Coordinates of C-alpha atoms and ligand atoms in Angstrom, one line a residue:
Chain A
M15 CA -39.5 -16.8 -6.7
T16 CA -37.7 -13.7 -7.8
I17 CA -37.5 -12.6 -4.2
L18 CA -35.9 -15.9 -3.3
L19 CA -33.4 -15.6 -6.1
T20 CA -32.4 -12.0 -5.5
P21 CA -29.8 -12.9 -2.8
V22 CA -28.4 -15.6 -5.1
A23 CA -28.2 -13.2 -8.0
R24 CA -26.6 -10.6 -5.7
L25 CA -24.1 -13.1 -4.5
G26 CA -23.3 -14.1 -8.1
R27 CA -22.8 -10.5 -9.0
A28 CA -20.6 -9.9 -6.0
V29 CA -18.4 -13.0 -6.8
L30 CA -18.0 -11.9 -10.4
A31 CA -17.2 -8.4 -9.3
A32 CA -14.7 -9.7 -6.8
M33 CA -13.0 -11.9 -9.4
G34 CA -12.9 -8.9 -11.8
S35 CA -11.1 -6.8 -9.2
V36 CA -8.7 -9.7 -8.3
G37 CA -7.8 -9.7 -12.0
R38 CA -7.3 -6.0 -12.1
V39 CA -5.2 -6.0 -9.0
A40 CA -3.1 -8.8 -10.4
L41 CA -2.6 -6.8 -13.7
F42 CA -1.6 -3.8 -11.6
F43 CA 0.9 -5.8 -9.7
F44 CA 2.5 -7.3 -12.7
S45 CA 2.7 -3.9 -14.4
A46 CA 4.4 -2.5 -11.3
L47 CA 6.8 -5.4 -11.2
G48 CA 7.7 -4.8 -14.9
H49 CA 8.4 -1.1 -14.1
I50 CA 10.7 -2.0 -11.2
F51 CA 13.4 -3.2 -13.6
R52 CA 13.1 -0.6 -16.3
P53 CA 14.6 2.9 -16.1
P54 CA 14.1 5.7 -15.2
Y55 CA 14.6 5.1 -11.5
Y56 CA 13.6 7.5 -8.8
P57 CA 16.0 6.8 -5.9
R58 CA 14.9 10.0 -4.0
E59 CA 11.3 8.8 -4.0
L60 CA 12.4 5.3 -2.8
L61 CA 14.3 6.8 0.0
L62 CA 11.4 9.0 1.1
A63 CA 9.1 6.0 0.9
M64 CA 11.4 3.8 3.0
L65 CA 11.6 6.5 5.6
N66 CA 7.9 6.9 5.7
I67 CA 6.9 3.3 5.6
G68 CA 9.7 1.7 7.5
W69 CA 11.4 4.1 9.9
L70 CA 8.3 6.1 10.9
S71 CA 6.3 3.0 11.5
L72 CA 8.7 1.7 14.1
P73 CA 7.1 3.3 17.2
V74 CA 3.6 2.0 16.4
V75 CA 4.8 -1.5 15.4
G76 CA 7.1 -1.6 18.4
L77 CA 4.4 -0.7 20.9
T78 CA 1.9 -3.1 19.6
A79 CA 4.5 -5.9 19.6
M80 CA 5.5 -5.1 23.2
F81 CA 2.0 -5.2 24.6
T82 CA 1.1 -8.3 22.6
G83 CA 4.2 -10.1 23.8
G84 CA 3.4 -9.1 27.4
A85 CA -0.2 -10.2 27.2
L86 CA 0.8 -13.5 25.5
A87 CA 3.1 -14.3 28.5
L88 CA 0.3 -13.7 31.0
Q89 CA -2.1 -15.9 29.0
I90 CA 0.3 -18.7 28.5
Y91 CA 1.2 -18.7 32.2
S92 CA -2.4 -18.8 33.4
G93 CA -3.5 -21.2 30.7
G94 CA -0.4 -23.5 31.2
A95 CA -1.0 -23.5 35.0
R96 CA -4.1 -25.6 34.5
F97 CA -2.0 -28.6 33.5
N98 CA 1.2 -27.7 35.4
A99 CA 2.9 -26.4 32.2
E100 CA 3.7 -22.8 33.3
S101 CA 7.3 -23.3 32.4
V102 CA 6.6 -23.3 28.6
V103 CA 6.1 -19.5 28.6
P104 CA 9.4 -18.6 26.9
Q105 CA 9.0 -21.2 24.2
I106 CA 5.4 -20.4 23.3
V107 CA 5.9 -16.6 23.5
A108 CA 8.9 -17.0 21.1
I109 CA 7.0 -19.2 18.7
G110 CA 3.7 -17.2 18.9
M111 CA 5.5 -13.9 18.3
V112 CA 7.9 -14.9 15.6
R113 CA 5.6 -17.2 13.6
E114 CA 2.2 -15.4 13.9
L115 CA 1.6 -12.4 16.1
G116 CA 4.8 -10.4 15.1
P117 CA 4.1 -10.4 11.4
V118 CA 0.3 -10.2 11.7
M119 CA 0.3 -7.3 14.1
A120 CA 2.9 -5.4 12.1
G121 CA 1.0 -6.2 8.9
L122 CA -2.2 -4.9 10.2
M123 CA -0.6 -1.8 11.7
I124 CA 1.1 -1.1 8.4
A125 CA -2.3 -1.5 6.7
A126 CA -3.8 1.0 9.1
R127 CA -1.0 3.5 8.9
V128 CA 0.7 3.2 5.5
T129 CA -2.0 1.8 3.2
S130 CA -4.5 4.5 4.2
S131 CA -2.0 7.3 3.8
I132 CA -0.8 6.1 0.4
A133 CA -4.4 5.6 -0.8
A134 CA -5.5 9.0 0.4
E135 CA -2.4 10.8 -1.0
I136 CA -2.6 9.2 -4.4
A137 CA -6.3 9.5 -4.6
T138 CA -6.1 13.2 -3.8
M139 CA -3.4 13.6 -6.5
K140 CA -5.8 11.8 -8.9
V141 CA -8.7 14.0 -8.0
T142 CA -6.7 17.2 -8.3
E143 CA -5.3 16.2 -11.7
Q144 CA -1.8 15.8 -10.3
I145 CA -1.6 12.3 -11.8
D146 CA -2.5 13.8 -15.2
A147 CA 0.1 16.5 -14.7
L148 CA 2.7 13.8 -14.0
V149 CA 1.9 12.1 -17.3
T150 CA 2.1 15.4 -19.3
L151 CA 5.5 16.0 -17.7
S152 CA 6.7 12.7 -19.2
T153 CA 6.7 10.9 -15.9
N154 CA 5.0 7.6 -15.6
P155 CA 2.9 7.6 -12.4
M156 CA 3.4 3.8 -12.1
K157 CA 7.2 4.3 -11.9
Y158 CA 7.2 7.5 -9.9
L159 CA 4.5 6.7 -7.4
T160 CA 3.8 3.0 -7.2
V161 CA 7.3 1.4 -7.7
P162 CA 9.1 3.4 -4.9
R163 CA 6.3 2.6 -2.4
L164 CA 6.0 -1.0 -3.4
L165 CA 9.8 -1.5 -3.1
A166 CA 9.9 0.3 0.2
G167 CA 7.2 -2.0 1.5
L168 CA 8.9 -5.1 0.3
I169 CA 12.3 -4.0 1.8
T170 CA 11.3 -2.3 5.1
V171 CA 8.3 -4.3 6.4
P172 CA 10.3 -7.5 6.9
L173 CA 12.9 -5.5 8.9
L174 CA 10.0 -4.0 10.9
V175 CA 8.7 -7.4 11.5
G176 CA 12.1 -8.6 12.7
V177 CA 12.4 -5.7 15.1
G178 CA 8.7 -6.3 16.2
D179 CA 9.5 -10.0 16.9
V180 CA 12.4 -9.0 19.1
I181 CA 10.4 -6.3 21.0
G182 CA 7.5 -8.7 21.4
I183 CA 9.8 -11.4 22.9
A184 CA 11.2 -8.7 25.1
G185 CA 7.7 -7.7 26.2
G186 CA 7.1 -11.3 27.2
Y187 CA 10.5 -11.5 28.9
F188 CA 9.7 -8.4 31.1
V189 CA 6.3 -9.7 32.2
A190 CA 7.7 -13.2 32.9
T191 CA 10.7 -12.0 34.9
E192 CA 9.1 -9.1 36.7
N193 CA 5.7 -10.6 37.5
L194 CA 5.8 -14.3 37.0
G195 CA 9.0 -15.1 38.8
F196 CA 11.0 -16.5 35.8
N197 CA 14.8 -16.5 35.9
A198 CA 16.1 -14.0 33.4
A199 CA 19.0 -16.0 32.1
A200 CA 17.1 -19.2 31.8
Y201 CA 14.2 -17.4 30.0
L202 CA 16.6 -16.1 27.4
K203 CA 18.3 -19.4 27.0
N204 CA 15.1 -21.2 26.6
T205 CA 13.9 -18.7 24.0
M206 CA 17.1 -19.0 21.9
D207 CA 17.3 -22.8 22.1
F208 CA 13.8 -23.2 21.1
L209 CA 13.6 -20.9 18.0
E210 CA 14.6 -22.4 14.7
S211 CA 15.8 -20.6 11.7
L212 CA 12.7 -21.7 9.8
D213 CA 10.6 -19.7 12.3
V214 CA 12.6 -16.6 11.7
I215 CA 12.6 -17.1 7.9
S216 CA 8.8 -17.5 7.8
S217 CA 8.4 -14.4 9.9
L218 CA 10.5 -12.3 7.4
V219 CA 8.8 -13.8 4.4
K220 CA 5.5 -12.9 5.9
G221 CA 6.8 -9.4 6.5
C222 CA 7.8 -9.1 2.9
V223 CA 4.5 -10.3 1.5
F224 CA 2.5 -8.1 3.9
G225 CA 4.6 -5.1 3.0
G226 CA 3.9 -5.8 -0.7
I227 CA 0.2 -6.2 -0.1
A228 CA -0.2 -3.1 2.1
T229 CA 1.6 -0.7 -0.3
L230 CA 0.1 -2.2 -3.5
M231 CA -3.4 -1.9 -2.2
G232 CA -2.8 1.8 -1.2
C233 CA -1.5 2.5 -4.7
Y234 CA -4.1 0.6 -6.5
Y235 CA -7.1 2.1 -4.8
G236 CA -5.5 5.5 -4.9
M237 CA -4.9 5.4 -8.6
H238 CA -8.5 4.1 -9.3
S239 CA -10.2 6.7 -7.0
G240 CA -13.5 8.1 -8.0
R241 CA -14.0 11.9 -8.3
G242 CA -14.2 14.4 -5.4
A243 CA -13.7 14.1 -1.7
Q244 CA -16.1 11.2 -1.6
G245 CA -13.9 9.3 -4.1
V246 CA -10.9 9.9 -1.9
G247 CA -12.8 8.6 1.2
Q248 CA -14.1 5.6 -0.6
A249 CA -10.6 4.7 -2.0
T250 CA -9.0 5.0 1.4
K251 CA -11.6 2.8 3.1
S252 CA -11.5 0.1 0.4
S253 CA -7.7 0.1 0.4
V254 CA -7.5 -0.6 4.1
E255 CA -10.2 -3.2 4.0
A256 CA -8.6 -5.0 1.1
A257 CA -5.1 -4.9 2.6
A258 CA -6.3 -6.2 6.0
V259 CA -8.2 -9.1 4.6
L260 CA -5.5 -10.0 2.1
I261 CA -2.8 -9.9 4.8
L262 CA -4.8 -12.3 7.0
A263 CA -5.5 -14.6 4.1
A264 CA -1.9 -14.5 3.0
N265 CA -0.8 -15.2 6.5
F266 CA -2.9 -18.3 6.6
L267 CA -1.5 -19.6 3.3
I268 CA 2.1 -18.9 4.3
T269 CA 1.7 -20.6 7.7
G270 CA 0.2 -23.5 5.8
A271 CA 3.1 -23.6 3.4
F272 CA 5.8 -23.5 6.1
F273 CA 4.4 -25.5 9.0
S274 CA 1.7 -28.0 7.9
V275 CA 3.0 -31.5 7.9
Chain B
M7 CA -0.3 20.7 -36.8
I8 CA -2.9 19.2 -34.6
R9 CA -6.0 17.6 -36.1
L10 CA -9.0 16.1 -34.3
E11 CA -11.3 14.1 -36.6
N12 CA -14.8 13.1 -35.6
V13 CA -13.9 12.5 -32.0
H14 CA -16.5 11.0 -29.7
K15 CA -16.3 10.6 -26.0
S16 CA -18.9 9.5 -23.4
F17 CA -18.7 9.1 -19.7
G18 CA -21.5 6.6 -18.9
N19 CA -24.7 8.2 -20.3
N20 CA -23.0 11.6 -20.6
H21 CA -22.2 12.0 -24.3
V22 CA -19.7 14.8 -24.1
L23 CA -17.9 14.9 -27.5
R24 CA -20.1 14.0 -30.4
G25 CA -18.0 14.2 -33.5
L26 CA -15.6 17.0 -32.8
T27 CA -13.5 18.0 -35.8
L28 CA -10.9 20.7 -35.4
E29 CA -7.6 21.7 -37.0
V30 CA -4.8 23.8 -35.5
P31 CA -2.1 24.8 -37.9
K32 CA 1.5 24.8 -36.7
G33 CA 2.7 28.0 -35.0
T34 CA -0.8 29.4 -34.5
S35 CA -2.9 30.1 -31.5
M36 CA -6.4 28.5 -31.3
V37 CA -8.8 29.6 -28.7
I38 CA -11.7 27.3 -27.8
I39 CA -14.7 28.9 -26.2
G40 CA -18.0 27.4 -25.1
G41 CA -20.2 27.0 -22.1
S42 CA -18.9 25.3 -19.0
G43 CA -19.3 21.5 -19.0
T44 CA -19.4 21.3 -22.8
G45 CA -16.2 19.2 -22.9
K46 CA -13.5 21.7 -23.7
S47 CA -11.1 20.2 -21.1
V48 CA -12.0 16.7 -22.2
A49 CA -11.0 17.6 -25.8
L50 CA -7.6 18.8 -24.7
K51 CA -7.1 15.7 -22.6
C52 CA -8.0 13.5 -25.6
V53 CA -5.1 15.1 -27.5
L54 CA -2.7 14.4 -24.7
G55 CA -3.9 10.8 -24.3
L56 CA -5.1 11.4 -20.7
V57 CA -8.6 10.5 -21.9
T58 CA -9.1 7.8 -24.5
P59 CA -11.7 8.8 -27.1
D60 CA -14.4 6.2 -27.9
S61 CA -13.9 6.8 -31.6
G62 CA -12.3 9.2 -34.0
Q63 CA -8.7 10.1 -34.8
I64 CA -6.2 12.6 -33.4
L65 CA -3.3 13.5 -35.5
V66 CA -0.2 15.5 -34.5
D67 CA 2.0 16.4 -37.5
G68 CA 0.1 13.8 -39.5
K69 CA 0.9 11.0 -37.1
D70 CA -1.7 9.2 -34.9
A71 CA -1.2 10.6 -31.4
T72 CA -2.2 7.4 -29.6
K73 CA 0.6 5.3 -31.3
G74 CA 4.3 5.4 -31.1
D75 CA 6.7 6.6 -28.4
R76 CA 4.6 8.3 -25.7
D77 CA 7.6 9.9 -23.9
A78 CA 8.9 11.6 -27.1
F79 CA 5.4 12.7 -27.9
L80 CA 4.7 14.2 -24.5
A81 CA 8.1 15.8 -24.3
R82 CA 6.9 18.2 -27.0
F83 CA 3.9 19.3 -24.9
G84 CA 3.2 21.7 -22.1
M85 CA -0.1 21.8 -20.3
L86 CA -1.7 24.2 -17.8
F87 CA -4.5 22.4 -16.0
Q88 CA -7.7 24.2 -15.1
G89 CA -7.1 23.6 -11.4
G90 CA -3.3 24.2 -11.6
A91 CA -2.6 20.6 -10.6
L92 CA 0.6 21.6 -8.7
F93 CA 2.4 18.8 -6.8
D94 CA 1.7 19.8 -3.2
S95 CA 4.5 17.7 -1.9
M96 CA 7.2 19.9 -3.4
S97 CA 8.0 23.6 -3.4
V98 CA 7.0 26.0 -6.1
W99 CA 10.4 26.1 -7.9
Q100 CA 10.6 22.3 -7.8
N101 CA 7.1 22.2 -9.4
V102 CA 8.2 24.6 -12.1
A103 CA 11.5 22.8 -12.8
F104 CA 9.9 19.4 -12.5
R105 CA 10.9 18.4 -16.1
L106 CA 14.4 19.9 -15.7
L107 CA 15.1 17.9 -12.5
R108 CA 14.6 14.4 -14.0
G109 CA 14.4 12.5 -17.2
S110 CA 15.9 13.4 -20.5
L111 CA 16.0 17.1 -19.8
K112 CA 17.8 16.7 -16.5
R113 CA 20.3 19.4 -15.5
P114 CA 22.0 20.5 -12.3
A115 CA 19.6 21.7 -9.6
A116 CA 21.1 25.2 -9.3
E117 CA 20.6 25.7 -13.1
A118 CA 17.1 24.3 -13.0
R119 CA 16.2 26.6 -10.1
E120 CA 17.5 29.6 -12.0
I121 CA 15.3 28.7 -15.0
A122 CA 12.4 28.2 -12.6
I123 CA 12.8 31.6 -11.1
E124 CA 13.1 33.2 -14.5
K125 CA 9.8 31.5 -15.6
L126 CA 8.1 32.6 -12.4
R127 CA 9.1 36.2 -13.1
R128 CA 7.6 35.9 -16.6
V129 CA 4.2 35.0 -15.0
G130 CA 4.5 37.9 -12.6
L131 CA 5.7 36.1 -9.5
K132 CA 8.6 37.3 -7.3
P133 CA 11.6 35.0 -6.6
E134 CA 10.5 34.8 -2.9
V135 CA 7.6 32.7 -4.0
A136 CA 10.0 30.0 -5.3
D137 CA 10.5 28.4 -1.9
L138 CA 6.9 28.4 -0.8
F139 CA 4.6 25.4 -1.1
P140 CA 1.6 25.4 -3.4
A141 CA -0.8 25.3 -0.4
E142 CA 0.6 28.6 0.8
L143 CA -0.4 30.4 -2.4
S144 CA -3.7 32.0 -3.5
G145 CA -5.7 30.4 -6.3
G146 CA -4.5 32.9 -8.9
M147 CA -0.9 32.5 -7.9
Q148 CA -1.2 28.7 -8.1
K149 CA -2.6 29.2 -11.6
R150 CA 0.4 31.2 -12.6
V151 CA 2.8 28.7 -11.1
G152 CA 1.1 26.1 -13.2
L153 CA 1.6 28.3 -16.3
A154 CA 5.3 28.7 -15.4
R155 CA 5.6 24.9 -15.2
A156 CA 3.9 24.4 -18.5
I157 CA 6.3 26.7 -20.3
A158 CA 9.5 25.8 -18.3
A159 CA 10.9 23.3 -20.8
E160 CA 9.9 25.5 -23.8
P161 CA 7.6 23.0 -25.5
E162 CA 6.5 23.3 -29.1
I163 CA 2.8 22.7 -28.3
I164 CA 1.2 24.3 -25.3
F165 CA -2.3 23.9 -23.9
F166 CA -3.8 26.4 -21.6
D167 CA -7.0 25.5 -19.7
E168 CA -8.6 28.7 -18.5
P169 CA -5.3 30.6 -17.9
T170 CA -6.9 33.8 -16.7
T171 CA -9.8 32.5 -14.6
G172 CA -9.5 33.8 -11.1
L173 CA -6.9 36.5 -11.9
D174 CA -7.4 40.2 -11.6
P175 CA -7.7 42.2 -14.8
I176 CA -4.1 43.5 -14.8
M177 CA -2.6 40.0 -14.2
S178 CA -4.9 38.7 -16.9
G179 CA -3.4 41.2 -19.2
V180 CA 0.1 40.1 -18.3
I181 CA -0.8 36.4 -18.9
N182 CA -2.5 37.2 -22.3
E183 CA 0.6 39.0 -23.4
L184 CA 2.8 36.2 -22.3
I185 CA 0.8 33.6 -24.2
R186 CA 0.9 35.8 -27.3
E187 CA 4.6 36.2 -26.9
I188 CA 5.2 32.4 -26.6
V189 CA 3.3 31.9 -29.9
V190 CA 5.0 34.7 -31.8
E191 CA 8.5 34.5 -30.4
M192 CA 8.9 30.8 -29.7
G193 CA 6.8 29.8 -32.7
A194 CA 4.8 27.5 -30.5
T195 CA 1.4 26.0 -31.3
A196 CA -1.1 26.9 -28.7
M197 CA -4.6 25.8 -27.8
T198 CA -6.3 27.9 -25.1
I199 CA -9.6 27.4 -23.4
T200 CA -11.2 30.6 -22.0
H201 CA -14.4 32.3 -21.1
D202 CA -12.8 35.7 -21.1
M203 CA -13.6 37.6 -24.3
T204 CA -10.8 40.0 -23.7
S205 CA -8.4 37.1 -23.6
V206 CA -9.9 35.7 -26.8
R207 CA -9.2 38.9 -28.7
A208 CA -5.7 39.2 -27.2
I209 CA -4.5 35.6 -27.7
A210 CA -6.3 34.1 -30.7
D211 CA -5.4 33.7 -34.3
N212 CA -8.4 31.4 -34.7
V213 CA -11.4 30.8 -32.6
A214 CA -13.6 27.7 -32.3
M215 CA -16.9 27.5 -30.4
L216 CA -17.7 24.1 -28.8
H217 CA -21.4 23.4 -28.2
D218 CA -23.3 20.1 -27.9
G219 CA -20.2 18.1 -28.4
V220 CA -19.3 19.6 -31.8
I221 CA -17.6 22.7 -33.1
K222 CA -20.4 25.1 -34.0
W223 CA -18.2 27.7 -35.5
T224 CA -14.6 28.2 -36.3
G225 CA -12.7 30.9 -38.1
P226 CA -10.2 33.7 -37.7
V227 CA -10.7 36.0 -34.7
A228 CA -11.3 39.0 -37.0
E229 CA -14.4 37.3 -38.4
M230 CA -15.8 36.4 -34.9
D231 CA -17.9 39.6 -34.6
H232 CA -19.8 39.3 -37.9
S233 CA -20.0 35.5 -38.2
G234 CA -23.8 35.6 -38.4
D235 CA -23.8 32.5 -36.1
P236 CA -26.5 32.9 -33.5
Y237 CA -24.7 30.6 -31.0
L238 CA -21.4 32.5 -31.3
D239 CA -23.2 35.8 -31.1
Q240 CA -25.1 34.9 -28.0
F241 CA -21.8 33.6 -26.3
I242 CA -19.6 36.6 -27.1
H243 CA -22.2 39.1 -26.0
G244 CA -23.1 37.1 -22.9
R245 CA -26.9 37.1 -23.6
A246 CA -29.2 35.0 -21.5
E247 CA -31.6 34.8 -24.4
G248 CA -30.7 32.8 -27.5
P249 CA -30.3 29.3 -29.0
I250 CA -28.0 28.2 -26.1
E251 CA -30.1 27.2 -23.2
A252 CA -29.2 28.8 -19.9
V253 CA -30.0 25.6 -18.0
R254 CA -27.7 22.8 -19.0
Ligands
ADP315 N1 -13.1 11.7 -15.8 C1 -14.4 12.0 -15.9 N2 -15.3 11.1 -15.6 C2 -16.6 11.4 -15.7 N3 -17.1 12.5 -16.3 C3 -16.3 13.4 -16.7 C4 -14.8 13.2 -16.5 N4 -14.2 14.3 -17.0 C5 -15.2 15.2 -17.5 N5 -16.4 14.6 -17.3 C6 -17.7 15.2 -17.7 O1 -17.6 15.7 -19.0 C7 -18.3 17.0 -19.1 C8 -17.3 18.0 -19.7 O2 -16.3 18.3 -18.8 P1 -15.2 19.4 -19.1 O3 -14.5 19.0 -20.3 O4 -14.4 19.5 -17.8 O5 -16.0 20.7 -19.3 P2 -15.5 22.1 -19.7 O6 -15.9 22.4 -21.1 O7 -16.1 23.1 -18.7 O8 -14.0 22.1 -19.6 C9 -18.8 17.3 -17.8 O9 -20.2 17.0 -17.8 C10 -18.0 16.4 -16.8 O10 -18.8 16.1 -15.7
MG316 MG1 -12.8 22.8 -18.3

C-alpha cells in the first residue's frame, strides 16, 4: 500500500513545492517592480545590462532566425506542393516567423545566453559574499542588480524579436527566391500585404514578456543560490530550465489571448 | 555602543549561536577569538542584519538594530569580509570608492579616486594597484583592498573579519597598527575577529572568547593572561590538550 502511495505522495510534495516557488517568484517579481520606481537609480548598470542583453545577443538571435526562416520556407514549399499550394510560402513564413517562431526562438536563445549568465554571475556574487558586501555599502541588491537587468530585458528583447522577425522573413525570402523560383518583388509584396499590425504587436508583446521572464529567472535563482561551486551550478541549471519552460508556457497563453476566436 | 543580548541562530540542525551576550562600548576595540566554525562571522553578520537571528536582541546605541531606517543604519558601518568580497566586475579603486561614487555620499569621480588611492596607501598598497582588477591580486592584497573599502567612508563602527589572515608578519603589523589608529584617532568602535594572538594584543581593548555558541570569557586584554579560564588558556597558548576538543 505504502509503495503504491509513494509516487502519489511524491507528486503531492512536488506540486506543493512548485506552488511555493511560484509564490516566491511572484513576490520577487513584485518586489523588483516596486524598486523600479523608487530611487536611487543606477543608469550605468542599466546601460551595461542593455548592451549585454540586447546588443550582444543580436548575432545569435539573428542567426537562429535566419536559419529558421529558411527552413520554414523549404518546409512550406514541399508541404504545400502536396495540394498545389506552393504559392503560400511568403504568407506562411511571415505569419510563422512573426507570430510564433521569431519570439520563441529569440526567447529560448535569451534563456540560454542571458539567463544562464545572469544566474551564474549573481550566484557567484552571493557565494563570495559580494551581495552581503553590497548591503553593507548601503546598496540594495534588488535595485542594483535585479532592476537594471529586468528593465533591460523588458526593453531590449522586444527589439531583438523585431529584428529577428525581419531577419527570419529575409531568410525565407532568400531561400524562396534563390532556390524555389519565387519572384522577389512579388514575394515581398505578398509578405507586406498579408501581415497585420496585430501580428507584429503580438510578436513584440511576447518579446517583452519573454525578456522579463528570462532576466527575472536569472536574478531569482542567482540571489537564492546555495553555497559553493555546486550552489552556483545548481542555480544556473534551474534558472535556464525555469526560464525555458515559462517562456513556452507564456507563449501559449499569449497566442491564445491574441488569436483564439 | 553595540549590545547583543541572548542571540540564538541555527542553520538547520546546526545550532551555531546559543545565547550570545556581548557588549562593546562606544569608541573601544573588541576582539573576538574562538575556534574556526564557532560562529564568529555569523555573530557580526547578525549585527549588520545580513543574517536574521532566531531570537534575542541586538541594540546599537540603545536602539533595536533590526528596526528603523536601514540605509541610515548601514551608512554608519564599515565591514571587512573574511574573503574580501571585492566586486570583481570593477577595478580596485572603484571597489574602494564604491560608497563615494553613488548614494548619499556621492562625489566627483576624480575626488573619489584620490580618496581611494590614499586609503590604499594606508593599507600598504601602491597607487599602481588602483587600476587593476581584484582577480589580478594575491589573496593578501585582496584582503587589504577590502580593508581600504571598509574604511573609505570613515564609518563610526567598523567590523574586521580576520584582517591579518593570509598576510606576512610585516604586513600584519601594518594592519594591526592601522586598526589601532582608526579606533584611537577616529574614535571608531571596532569589532575584530582574529586567530592571531599578536593581533589580539596589538588591537584589543577588550577580548571575548566564543565557544559552543556563547561567550566563554570576556574582559580587558590585560587580564587575558591570568584569567584562570581553562578554555581561554588553551586557546591563547595553542595547546592541543584541554577542554576544547580538537575535533569539531
Ligand atoms: N549562510 C549559512 N548557511 C548555513 N550554514 C552557515 C551559514 N553561514 C555560516 N554557517 C555555519 O555556521 C557555522 C559558523 O560559521 P562562521 O560564523 O563562518 O564560523 P567562524 O567562527 O569561523 O567565522 C559553520 O558551521 C557554518 O557552516
Ligand atoms: Mg569566520
